[in-house]
Every structure is written in C-alpha cells, then in structure tokens.
Coordinates of C-alpha atoms and ligand atoms in Angstrom, one line a residue:
X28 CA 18.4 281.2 150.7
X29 CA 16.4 279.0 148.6
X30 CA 15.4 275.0 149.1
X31 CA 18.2 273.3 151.0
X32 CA 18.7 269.3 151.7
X33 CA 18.6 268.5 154.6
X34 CA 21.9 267.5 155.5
X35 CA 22.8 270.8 154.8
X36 CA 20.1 272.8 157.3
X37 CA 21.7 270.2 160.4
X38 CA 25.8 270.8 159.2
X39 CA 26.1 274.1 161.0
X40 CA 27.3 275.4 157.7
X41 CA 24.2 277.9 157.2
X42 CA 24.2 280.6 159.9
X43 CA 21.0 280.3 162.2
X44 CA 18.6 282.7 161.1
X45 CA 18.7 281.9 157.6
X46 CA 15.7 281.6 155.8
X47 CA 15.5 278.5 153.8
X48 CA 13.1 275.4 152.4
X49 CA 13.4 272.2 153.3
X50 CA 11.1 269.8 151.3
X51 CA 10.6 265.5 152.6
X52 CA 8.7 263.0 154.0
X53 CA 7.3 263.0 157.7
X54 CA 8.5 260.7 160.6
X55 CA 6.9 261.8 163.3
X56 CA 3.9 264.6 164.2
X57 CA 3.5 265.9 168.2
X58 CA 1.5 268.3 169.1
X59 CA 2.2 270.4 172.4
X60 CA 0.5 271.4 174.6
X61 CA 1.5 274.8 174.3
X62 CA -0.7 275.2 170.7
X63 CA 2.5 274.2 168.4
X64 CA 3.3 271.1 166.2
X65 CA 7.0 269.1 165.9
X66 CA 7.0 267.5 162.9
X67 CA 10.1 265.7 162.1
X68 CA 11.0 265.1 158.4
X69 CA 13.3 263.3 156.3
X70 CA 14.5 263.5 153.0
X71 CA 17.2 260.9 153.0
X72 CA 20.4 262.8 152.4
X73 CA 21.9 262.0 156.3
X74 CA 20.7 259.7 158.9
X75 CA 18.8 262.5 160.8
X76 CA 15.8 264.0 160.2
X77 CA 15.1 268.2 160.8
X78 CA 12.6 269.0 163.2
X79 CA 10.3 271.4 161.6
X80 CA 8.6 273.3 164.3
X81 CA 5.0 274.7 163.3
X82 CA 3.3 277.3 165.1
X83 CA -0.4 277.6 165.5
X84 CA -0.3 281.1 163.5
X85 CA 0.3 278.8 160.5
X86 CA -2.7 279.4 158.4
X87 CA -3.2 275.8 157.7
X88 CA -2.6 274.8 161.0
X89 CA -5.6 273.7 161.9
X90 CA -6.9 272.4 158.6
X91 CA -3.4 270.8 157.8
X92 CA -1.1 270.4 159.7
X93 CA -2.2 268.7 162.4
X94 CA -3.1 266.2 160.6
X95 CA 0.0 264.9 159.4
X96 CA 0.6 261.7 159.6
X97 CA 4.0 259.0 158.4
X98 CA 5.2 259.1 155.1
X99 CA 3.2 262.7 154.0
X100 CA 5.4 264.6 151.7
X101 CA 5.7 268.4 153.0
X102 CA 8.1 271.4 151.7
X103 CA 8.4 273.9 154.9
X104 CA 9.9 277.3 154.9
X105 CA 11.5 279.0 157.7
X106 CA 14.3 280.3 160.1
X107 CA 17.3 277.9 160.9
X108 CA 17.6 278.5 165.2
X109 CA 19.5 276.5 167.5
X110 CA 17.6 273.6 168.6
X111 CA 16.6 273.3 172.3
X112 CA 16.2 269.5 172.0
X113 CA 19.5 267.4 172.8
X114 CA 21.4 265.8 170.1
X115 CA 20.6 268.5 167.4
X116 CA 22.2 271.8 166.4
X117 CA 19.5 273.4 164.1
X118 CA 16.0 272.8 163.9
X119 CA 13.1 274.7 161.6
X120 CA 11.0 277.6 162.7
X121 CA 8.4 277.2 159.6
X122 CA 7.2 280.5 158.6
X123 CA 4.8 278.2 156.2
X124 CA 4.8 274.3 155.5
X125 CA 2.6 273.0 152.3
X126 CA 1.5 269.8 152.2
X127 CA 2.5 267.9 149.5
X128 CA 1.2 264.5 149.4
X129 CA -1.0 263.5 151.8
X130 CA -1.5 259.4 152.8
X131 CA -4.5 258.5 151.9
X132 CA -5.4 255.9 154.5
X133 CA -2.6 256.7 157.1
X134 CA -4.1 253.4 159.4
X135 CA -3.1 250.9 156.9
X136 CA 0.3 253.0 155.6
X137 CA 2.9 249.6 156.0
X138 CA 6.0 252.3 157.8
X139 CA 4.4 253.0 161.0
X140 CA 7.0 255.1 163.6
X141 CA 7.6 251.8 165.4
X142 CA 10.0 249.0 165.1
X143 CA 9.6 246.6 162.4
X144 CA 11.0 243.4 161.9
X145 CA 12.9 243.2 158.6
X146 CA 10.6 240.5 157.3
X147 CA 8.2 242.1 157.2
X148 CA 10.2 245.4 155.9
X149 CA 10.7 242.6 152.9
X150 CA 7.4 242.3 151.9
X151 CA 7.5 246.0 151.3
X152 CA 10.5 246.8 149.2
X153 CA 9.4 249.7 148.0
X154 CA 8.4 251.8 151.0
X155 CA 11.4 250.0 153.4
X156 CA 13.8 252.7 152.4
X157 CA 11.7 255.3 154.5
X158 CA 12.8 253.3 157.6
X159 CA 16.1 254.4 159.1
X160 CA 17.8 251.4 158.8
X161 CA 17.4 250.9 155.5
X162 CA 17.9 254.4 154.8
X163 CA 21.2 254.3 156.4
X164 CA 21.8 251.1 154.4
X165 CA 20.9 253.0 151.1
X166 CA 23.7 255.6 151.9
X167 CA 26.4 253.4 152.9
X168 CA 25.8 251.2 149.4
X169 CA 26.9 254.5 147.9
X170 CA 29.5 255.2 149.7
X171 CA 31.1 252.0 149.1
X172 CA 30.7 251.7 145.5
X173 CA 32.2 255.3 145.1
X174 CA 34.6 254.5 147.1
X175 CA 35.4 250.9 144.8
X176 CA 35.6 253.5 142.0
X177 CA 37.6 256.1 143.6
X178 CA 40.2 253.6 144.5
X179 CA 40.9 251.8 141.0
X180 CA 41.0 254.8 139.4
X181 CA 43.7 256.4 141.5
X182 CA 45.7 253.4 141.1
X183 CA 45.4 253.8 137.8
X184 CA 42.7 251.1 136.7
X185 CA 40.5 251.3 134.3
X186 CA 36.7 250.3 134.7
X187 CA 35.3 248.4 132.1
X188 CA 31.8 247.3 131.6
X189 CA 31.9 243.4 130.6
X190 CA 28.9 242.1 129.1
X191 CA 25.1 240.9 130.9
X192 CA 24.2 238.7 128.3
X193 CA 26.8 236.1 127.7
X194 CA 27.0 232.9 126.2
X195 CA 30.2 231.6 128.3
X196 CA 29.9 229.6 131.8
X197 CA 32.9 232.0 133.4
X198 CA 32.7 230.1 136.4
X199 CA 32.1 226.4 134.4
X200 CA 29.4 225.6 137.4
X201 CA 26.5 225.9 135.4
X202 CA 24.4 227.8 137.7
X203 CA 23.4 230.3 134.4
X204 CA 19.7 231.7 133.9
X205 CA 18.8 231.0 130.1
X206 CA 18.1 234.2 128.1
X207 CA 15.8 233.3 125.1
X208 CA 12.8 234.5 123.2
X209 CA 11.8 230.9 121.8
X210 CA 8.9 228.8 123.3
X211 CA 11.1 226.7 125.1
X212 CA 9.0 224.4 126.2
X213 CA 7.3 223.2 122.7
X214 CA 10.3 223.0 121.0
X215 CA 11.4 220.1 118.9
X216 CA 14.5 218.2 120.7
X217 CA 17.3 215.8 119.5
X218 CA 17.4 212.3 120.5
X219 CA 19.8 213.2 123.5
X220 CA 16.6 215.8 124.6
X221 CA 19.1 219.1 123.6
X222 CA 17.6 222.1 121.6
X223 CA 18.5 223.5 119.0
X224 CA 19.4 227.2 119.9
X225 CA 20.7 228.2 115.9
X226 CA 16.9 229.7 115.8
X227 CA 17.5 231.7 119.1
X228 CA 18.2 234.9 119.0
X229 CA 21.6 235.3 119.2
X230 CA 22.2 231.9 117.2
X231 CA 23.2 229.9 120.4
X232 CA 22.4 229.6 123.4
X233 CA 22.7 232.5 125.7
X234 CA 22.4 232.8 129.7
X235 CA 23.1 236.0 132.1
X236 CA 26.5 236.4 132.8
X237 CA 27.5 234.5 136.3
X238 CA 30.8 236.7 136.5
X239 CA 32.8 239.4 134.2
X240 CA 36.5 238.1 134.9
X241 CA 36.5 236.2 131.1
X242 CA 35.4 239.4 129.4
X243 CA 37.1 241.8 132.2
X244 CA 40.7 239.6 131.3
X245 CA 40.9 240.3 128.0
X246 CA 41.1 244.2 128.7
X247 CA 43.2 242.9 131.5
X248 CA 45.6 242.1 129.1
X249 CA 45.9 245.3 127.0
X250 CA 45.5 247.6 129.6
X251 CA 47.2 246.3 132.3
X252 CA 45.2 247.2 135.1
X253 CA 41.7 247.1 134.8
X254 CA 37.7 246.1 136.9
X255 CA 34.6 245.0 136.1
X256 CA 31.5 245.8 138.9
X257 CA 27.8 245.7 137.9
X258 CA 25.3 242.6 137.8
X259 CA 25.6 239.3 137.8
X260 CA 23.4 236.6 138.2
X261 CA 23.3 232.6 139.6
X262 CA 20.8 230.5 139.6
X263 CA 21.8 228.2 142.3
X264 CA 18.8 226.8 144.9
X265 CA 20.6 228.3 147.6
X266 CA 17.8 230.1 150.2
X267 CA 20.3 231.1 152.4
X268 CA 21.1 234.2 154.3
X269 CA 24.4 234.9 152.2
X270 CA 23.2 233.7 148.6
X271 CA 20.9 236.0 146.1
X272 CA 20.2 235.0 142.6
X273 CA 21.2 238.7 141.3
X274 CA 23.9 240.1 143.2
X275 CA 26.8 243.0 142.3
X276 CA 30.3 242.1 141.8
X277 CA 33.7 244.1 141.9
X278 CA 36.4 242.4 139.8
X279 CA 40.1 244.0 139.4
X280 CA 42.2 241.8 136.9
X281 CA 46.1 242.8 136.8
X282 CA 48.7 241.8 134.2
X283 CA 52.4 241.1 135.0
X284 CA 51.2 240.1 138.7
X285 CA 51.2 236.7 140.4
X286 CA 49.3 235.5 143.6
X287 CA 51.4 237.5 146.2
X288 CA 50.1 240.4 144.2
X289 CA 46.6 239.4 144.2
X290 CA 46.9 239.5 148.1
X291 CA 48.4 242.4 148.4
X292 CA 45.7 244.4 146.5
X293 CA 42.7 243.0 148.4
X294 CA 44.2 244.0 151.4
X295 CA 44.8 247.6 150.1
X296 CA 41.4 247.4 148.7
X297 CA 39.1 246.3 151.7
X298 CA 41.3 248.5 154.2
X299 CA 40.2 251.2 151.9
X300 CA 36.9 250.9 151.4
X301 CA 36.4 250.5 155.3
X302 CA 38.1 254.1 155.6
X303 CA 36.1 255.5 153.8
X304 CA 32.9 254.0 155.3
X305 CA 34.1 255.6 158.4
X306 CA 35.1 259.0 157.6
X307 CA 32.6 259.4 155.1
X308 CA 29.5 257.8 157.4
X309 CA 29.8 257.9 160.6
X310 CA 26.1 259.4 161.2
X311 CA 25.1 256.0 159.6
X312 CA 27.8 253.8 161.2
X313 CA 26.5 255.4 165.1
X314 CA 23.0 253.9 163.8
X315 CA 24.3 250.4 163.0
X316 CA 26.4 249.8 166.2
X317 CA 23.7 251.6 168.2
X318 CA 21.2 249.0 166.8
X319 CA 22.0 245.9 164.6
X320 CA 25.7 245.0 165.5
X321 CA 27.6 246.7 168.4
X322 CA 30.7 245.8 166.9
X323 CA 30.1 247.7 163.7
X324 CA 32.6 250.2 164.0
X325 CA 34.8 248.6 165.9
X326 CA 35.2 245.6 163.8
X327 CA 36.0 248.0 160.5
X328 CA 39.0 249.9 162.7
X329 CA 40.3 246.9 163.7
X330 CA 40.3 245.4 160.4
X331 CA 42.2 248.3 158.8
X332 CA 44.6 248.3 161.9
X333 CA 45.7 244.5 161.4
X334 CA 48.1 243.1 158.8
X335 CA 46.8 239.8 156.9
X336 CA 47.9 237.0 157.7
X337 CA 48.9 234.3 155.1
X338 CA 48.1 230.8 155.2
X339 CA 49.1 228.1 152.9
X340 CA 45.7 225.6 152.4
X341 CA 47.5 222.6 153.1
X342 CA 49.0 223.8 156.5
X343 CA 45.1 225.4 157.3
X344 CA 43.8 221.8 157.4
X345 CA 46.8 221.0 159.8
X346 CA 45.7 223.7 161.8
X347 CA 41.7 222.8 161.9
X348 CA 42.6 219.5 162.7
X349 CA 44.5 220.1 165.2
X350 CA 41.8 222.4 166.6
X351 CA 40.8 222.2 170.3
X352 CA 37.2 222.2 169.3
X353 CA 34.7 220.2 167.2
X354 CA 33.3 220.9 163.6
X355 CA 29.9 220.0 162.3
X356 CA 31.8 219.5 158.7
X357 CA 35.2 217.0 158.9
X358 CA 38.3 218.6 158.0
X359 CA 40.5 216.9 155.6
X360 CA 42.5 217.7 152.6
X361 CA 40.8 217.6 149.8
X362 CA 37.7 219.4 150.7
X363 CA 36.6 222.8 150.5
X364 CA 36.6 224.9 153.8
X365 CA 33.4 225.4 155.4
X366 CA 32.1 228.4 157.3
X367 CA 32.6 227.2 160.4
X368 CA 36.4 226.8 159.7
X369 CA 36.7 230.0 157.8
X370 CA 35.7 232.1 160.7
X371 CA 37.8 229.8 163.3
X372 CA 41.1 230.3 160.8
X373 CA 40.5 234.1 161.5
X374 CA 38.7 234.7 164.7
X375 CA 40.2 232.5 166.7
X376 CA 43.5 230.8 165.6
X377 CA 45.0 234.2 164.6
X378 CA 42.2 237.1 165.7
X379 CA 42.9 239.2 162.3
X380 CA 42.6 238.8 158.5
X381 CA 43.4 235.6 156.6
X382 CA 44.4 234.7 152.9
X383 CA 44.1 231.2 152.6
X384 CA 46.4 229.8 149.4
X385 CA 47.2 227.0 147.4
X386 CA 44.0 225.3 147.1
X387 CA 43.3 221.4 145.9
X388 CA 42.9 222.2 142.1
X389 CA 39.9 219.8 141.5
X390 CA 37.3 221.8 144.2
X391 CA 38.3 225.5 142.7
X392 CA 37.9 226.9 138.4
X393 CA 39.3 225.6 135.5
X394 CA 41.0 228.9 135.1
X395 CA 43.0 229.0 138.0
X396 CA 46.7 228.4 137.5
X397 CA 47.9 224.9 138.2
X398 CA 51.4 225.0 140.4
X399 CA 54.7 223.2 139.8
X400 CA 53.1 220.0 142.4
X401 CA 50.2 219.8 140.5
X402 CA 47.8 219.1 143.2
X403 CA 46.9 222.8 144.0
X404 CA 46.2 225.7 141.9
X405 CA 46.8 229.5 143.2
X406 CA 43.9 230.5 144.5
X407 CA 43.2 232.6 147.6
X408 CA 40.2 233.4 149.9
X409 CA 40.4 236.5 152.2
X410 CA 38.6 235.6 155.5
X411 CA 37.4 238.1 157.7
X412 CA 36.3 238.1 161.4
X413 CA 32.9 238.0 161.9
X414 CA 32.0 236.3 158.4
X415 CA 34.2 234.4 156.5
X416 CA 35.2 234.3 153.0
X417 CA 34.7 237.5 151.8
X418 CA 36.6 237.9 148.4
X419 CA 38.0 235.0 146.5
X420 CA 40.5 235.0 143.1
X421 CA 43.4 233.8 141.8
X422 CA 46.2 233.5 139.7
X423 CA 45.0 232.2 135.8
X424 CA 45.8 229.9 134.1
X425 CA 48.2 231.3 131.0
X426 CA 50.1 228.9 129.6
X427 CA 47.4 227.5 126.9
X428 CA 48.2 223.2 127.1
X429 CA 47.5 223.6 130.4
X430 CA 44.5 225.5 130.1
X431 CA 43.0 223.4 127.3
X432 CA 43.7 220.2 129.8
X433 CA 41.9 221.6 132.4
X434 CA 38.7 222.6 130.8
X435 CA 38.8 218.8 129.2
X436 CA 39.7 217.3 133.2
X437 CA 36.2 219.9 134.2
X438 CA 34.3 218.8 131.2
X439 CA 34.1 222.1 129.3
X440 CA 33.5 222.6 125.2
X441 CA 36.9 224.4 124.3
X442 CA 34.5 225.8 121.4
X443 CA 32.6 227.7 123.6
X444 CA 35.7 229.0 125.0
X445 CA 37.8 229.9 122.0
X446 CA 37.9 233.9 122.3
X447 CA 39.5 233.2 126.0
X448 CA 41.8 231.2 123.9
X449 CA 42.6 233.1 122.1
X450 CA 44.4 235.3 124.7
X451 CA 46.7 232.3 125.4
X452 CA 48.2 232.3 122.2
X453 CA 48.4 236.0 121.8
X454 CA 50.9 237.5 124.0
X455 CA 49.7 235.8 126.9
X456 CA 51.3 236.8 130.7
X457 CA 50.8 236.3 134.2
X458 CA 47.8 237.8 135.6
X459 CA 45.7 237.5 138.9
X460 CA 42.6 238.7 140.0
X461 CA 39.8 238.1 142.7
X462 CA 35.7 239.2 142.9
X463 CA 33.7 240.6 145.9
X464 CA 30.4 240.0 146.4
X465 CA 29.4 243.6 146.8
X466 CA 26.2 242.6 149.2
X467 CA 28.4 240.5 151.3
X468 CA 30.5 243.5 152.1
X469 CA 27.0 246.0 153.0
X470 CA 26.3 242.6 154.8
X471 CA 29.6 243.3 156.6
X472 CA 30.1 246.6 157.1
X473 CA 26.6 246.9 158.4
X474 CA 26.2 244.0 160.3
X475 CA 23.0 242.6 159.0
X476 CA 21.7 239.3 159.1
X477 CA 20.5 238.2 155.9
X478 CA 22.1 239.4 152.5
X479 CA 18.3 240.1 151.0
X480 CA 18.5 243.3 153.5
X481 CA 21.8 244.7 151.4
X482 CA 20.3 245.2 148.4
X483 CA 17.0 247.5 147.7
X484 CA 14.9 244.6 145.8
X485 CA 16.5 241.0 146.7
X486 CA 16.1 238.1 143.8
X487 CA 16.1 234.7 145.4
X488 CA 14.3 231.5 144.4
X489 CA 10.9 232.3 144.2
X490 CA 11.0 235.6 145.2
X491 CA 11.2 238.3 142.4
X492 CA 8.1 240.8 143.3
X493 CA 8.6 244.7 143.1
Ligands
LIG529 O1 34.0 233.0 144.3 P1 33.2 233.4 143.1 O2 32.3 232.5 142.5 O3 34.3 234.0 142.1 C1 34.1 234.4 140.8 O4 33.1 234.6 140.3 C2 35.4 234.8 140.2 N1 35.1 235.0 138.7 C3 35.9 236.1 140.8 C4 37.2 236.5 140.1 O5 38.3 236.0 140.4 N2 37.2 237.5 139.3 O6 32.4 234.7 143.5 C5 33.1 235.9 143.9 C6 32.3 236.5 145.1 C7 32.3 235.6 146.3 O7 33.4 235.8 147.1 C8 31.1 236.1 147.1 O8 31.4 237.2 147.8 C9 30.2 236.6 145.9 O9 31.0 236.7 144.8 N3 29.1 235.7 145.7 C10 27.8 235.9 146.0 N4 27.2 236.9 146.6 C11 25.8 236.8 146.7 N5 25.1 235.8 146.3 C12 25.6 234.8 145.7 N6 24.8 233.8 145.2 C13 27.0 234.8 145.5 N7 27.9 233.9 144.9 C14 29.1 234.5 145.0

C-alpha cells in the first residue's frame, strides 16, 4: 500500500503489517534509551497524531533523525503494528523516514510542544493551525459548514451565492466598508461635504455586503426555498469577544411561511448541525471538553434533547423584571435585550432553548413585518444556554405601503431600494427567514472564548495582518 493519511493508518481499517507511507509535520521527537527515536507526526486529517517509531538501523539516523525537531515536514515508510502505548491502536515501524523540510532555526520556531496562550497563538495566524486546538477547530469548521449544506439541500433548498460587492444597506445600520478605486480623500465635495460617486467605478457608491437576505429573497421568492452562506462584512467599532469585522453568515429564506415557521426551521437546523458535530467529531469534541469547556459535549446533547421554548417579547420583559436577581442593564419595554437577560431567559428561567418574539418594531430592521398592534414586528431570536442570541430573523415585510413607510419612519432612500421593491409589487407572499453567525456557532460548539479564535485569520478594528 501506498501513502496513506493519517486518519486512515490509526482507524483499524488497514490490517497491521501493512506497509504504507505516512507523510506530516512533527510534534514531538524522544529518543530512548534503548538506541530508538518516537517521533510523533501530524498531518491534520484527525485529532491524533501517528507515532512513527525509528530504529537506529535507519541510515540517517544519526545524521537526521535525531535531530528532528517541531514543525519539520517528514514522509516515513513502514509496518502498521499494534501500538504498545495506551490510547492508540496502530503506530509506525519506519522501515525509512526522509526528511522533508527541516526548521531552520528550531529555538525561535513560534509552536513549541507546550501550552500556549491563544494570544499569543493570534499573533501567529499562520502557524496556529499546527497546534491541536486549532487544528481541532479547523476540522470542526468543516464539519459544520458541510453539514449547513447537507441539510438545505435534503430539504430541498437551494444555495445561492448573493453578491460581495453591494450597493444596498440590507440591514439599514450603516456599519458598510466603502469599496472604491477613487482618491477619496482629494476629492471635490458638495456643499453638504457628500461625493460625487457617478465617477466611481460602479457609477455609485458601493460598500461590502453587510448581509445576503435582500439579494437571497428575491430567489426566495421564485424558488421557494432557498440560502445564502459566505462573507460578509461590518464595520462596527466593536473590540469585543463576539464581534469580527469579516464574519460568515448562513441565511435560509422560505416563501409561503410565517414566523411559526421560521422557528420551527432553526430548531431543525441547529439540532442538526449539533448531530452531526457529534457523530462526525467526536475525536475533536474529547479535545474540547478535555481542555477548553467541560461542558462541550454535554451542552450539544442536551440541546438537541430539549424542545424550544417560545416566548412572546412583551411577556420576556415581565419575566426579567420580575426576576429574583439584579441586572447591570434595566429591563423595560422598549429596549433591546441584553446579554445578561438573554442567557437568564434560557439558563435559568426555563434551562433549555428560547425563541423570543414579537419585538418593539423601532429597535429591530425596516424589513421586518409590522403586526396587526403595530407596536411590534415578527421577529425572533433563538437563545441558547451558555451564550445567548445565537440566530436572529424574521418575518418580512410584504405588503409594499407598509414597507415604503417603514424605510421613510428608518430614514432610508427608497431609490436605493427599488429592485427590493420591486418584489412587492410582483407577486409578493409571505416569507420568513433568520441568519447565523457562523463563528458564533464554532464559538459555541467549541467552547472558546473569543470569536477571533473561530476563524483562521480574524478582521477586527485595527487588526488585519496575515
Ligand atoms: O442579526 P443580524 O444583524 O441579522 C441579519 O443580518 C439578517 N439579515 C439575518 C436574516 O434574517 N437573514 O445578524 C445575523 C447574525 C447574528 O445573529 C450573529 O450571530 C451574527 O450574524 N453577527 C456577527 N457575527 C460576528 N461578528 C459580527 N460583527 C456579527 N454581527 C452579527
């Protein structure tokens, strides 16, 4: 048998004895003092690495490979045996190992075989995915967006791709990065200090899309059932541990479908993605629970064991102020809910789960759909244990008068929005939808701290290197 991953040497699948090459990047080198080398390598397609054990008959033994060091590159050949060592099945009897890529100053090399703390793992970006953890976070990443895929499509939804570049505000907050090849900043300006952005390259002004739901909704509503998930982009000033200025988003819009529906398909949605976290990476999951968040595991089943609960907005600020604790934030209706009252509404008041509904329409979108008391638009947040908000959407807004009133009540140019419109006056129907933060959920799942850890090179206010 030829070269082999990894993964597939440990499975038990190949029968010990085979011969077969395994080719990654060293861990650890020990030397015994019985004249032979264990040299574990890694070449990231489990958790595990395989020990490779390396005789002294090795004809580069001497000159080589004992002096291995972290982060060489290596391709050994040899016999799969049972490993002595606990916790392993197979290990590597190398017949030869070549050394691929040595480290050149191995004193200074940033991934030493110790603990590092994940600031400092920051400042190296493009090495931290040689550590375990970040390794493990790498693989899980995957999991979950095949898993975001593999779901829509067998409900029969189709993905769509909704534009980077945009010239739209889809959330009408403004938070937008300017894309634009003029000289900004010697540019002649009107008397009210605006630009004129006909000479621009797209003829307008143009920013990075904030959010795909405009774009995704007008697929929505031709082909029924349909999702955006790639990039998007805000520029708020937030340096916080939940906030990056480039972040992925999932976004499912369904036509024919009202609020109740919208629930009902986030529910379906997380619990699914969780399963198949767990069945799909429990090597990975072991690592997390073992050593970031005991919880990890735990926290997933339970979540996928509990129904939702639902929870009208209104009667959530009856039940925070009625709370038998204090908040740093007042509760009162009116104002949005903070963290501290998220994670109260769902760890402590009902210990699963919550979609909150029916929130004050002047602190949520202009595209949300107003209801019959006209106070409150349909809009719901999914709370989970442990977090918070975790997914927000809504019902839209599809009757057009209402629409148009609301973009004038938030201060929007209906010009700007005429394509969106446009699907108002043609055909129009109820429709819902919501949009994960993808990071927040590798926040979640894993049980990290800080949200620049979920993604392999974080943007955040003045931080943009690698
Ligand atoms: O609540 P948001 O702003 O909703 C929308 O953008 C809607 N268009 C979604 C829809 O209905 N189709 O953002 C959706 C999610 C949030 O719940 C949060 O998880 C995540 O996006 N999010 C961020 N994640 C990382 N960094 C940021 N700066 C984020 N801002 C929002």
């Amino acid at each position: 048998m030829s070269q082999v991953a990894i993964k597939d040497a440990l499975s038990g699948r190949i029968e010990a004895g085979t011969t077969v090459t395994i080719k990654g990047w060293v861990r650890t080198r020990r030397d015994s003092k019985a004249g032979l080398s264990f040299v574990n390598v890694s070449d990231g397609s489990c958790f595990d690495p395989i020990q490779v054990v390396a005789p002294a008959e090795l004809a580069n033994y001497d000159s080589e490979v004992r002096h291995l060091t972290s982060g060489c590159s290596v391709s050994a050949t040899g016999t799969l045996v049972p490993s002595q060592g606990k916790g392993q099945a197979f290990e590597l009897q190398a017949a030869a190992i070549e050394v691929l890529g040595w480290v050149d100053d191995p004193e200074t090399y940033p991934i030493q075989p110790k603990p590092h703390s994940m600031e400092f793992l920051r400042e190296v970006a493009h090495l931290r995915v040689r550590t375990n953890t970040f390794g493990a976070v790498t693989r899980i990443r995957h999991c979950i967006a095949q898993a975001i895929h593999r779901f829509f499509s067998e409900r029969g939804f189709y993905w769509v791709n909704t534009p980077i570049i945009t010239t739209s505000d889809a959330e009408g907050a403004g938070q937008m990065f300017r894309v634009s090849t003029l000289d900004l900043a010697n540019l002649p300006r009107d008397e009210k200090g605006r630009i004129d952005f006909r000479e621009d390259f797209f003829g307008r002004e143009a920013f990075l899309t904030v959010s795909g739901q405009l774009n995704v909704e007008a697929y929505c509503l031709a082909m029924s059932k349909v999702y955006t998930f790639g990039p998007t982009f805000r520029a708020e000033n937030s340096n916080t541990t939940r906030h990056l200025a480039e972040f992925w988003m999932v976004e499912p819009e369904i036509a024919f479908a009202d609020l109740d529906d919208d629930a009902n398909l986030a529910e379906a949605f997380l619990k699914y993605i969780f399963k198949a976290v767990l069945d799909e990476r429990g090597d990975d999951m072991a690592f997390f629970a073992d050593k970031i968040e005991k919880t990890a595991i735990r926290r997933l089943e339970s979540f996928i064991a509990s129904p939702f609960e639902r929870i009208d907005y209104t009667d959530a600020v009856d039940i925070l102020a009625k709370a038998p604790r204090k908040f740093d934030f007042p509760v009162a209706w009116g104002a949005d809910l903070q963290t501290e009252h998220e994670r109260y509404l769902t760890e402590e008041h009902v210990g699963r789960p919550v979609v909150v509904t029916n929130y004050p329409e002047h602190i949520k979108s202009f595209y949300m759909r107003l209801n019959e008391d006209g106070r409150t638009v349909a809009a719901m947040d999914v709370l989970a244990p442990g977090i918070g908000e975790i997914i927000g959407g809504s019902q839209r807004e599809e009757r057009l008068d209402v629409l148009d009133a609301r973009m004038k009540q938030f201060g929007l140019d209906a010009s700007h929005y005429e394509w969106y419109r446009d699907l108002r006056r043609y055909g129009t129907v109820p429709h819902a939808g919501f949009g994960l933060g993808f990071e927040r959920l590798v926040v979640y799942i894993c049980g990290l701290g800080n949200i620049r850890d979920a993604i392999p090179y974080p943007r955040a206010p003045g931080s943009a290197e690698f």
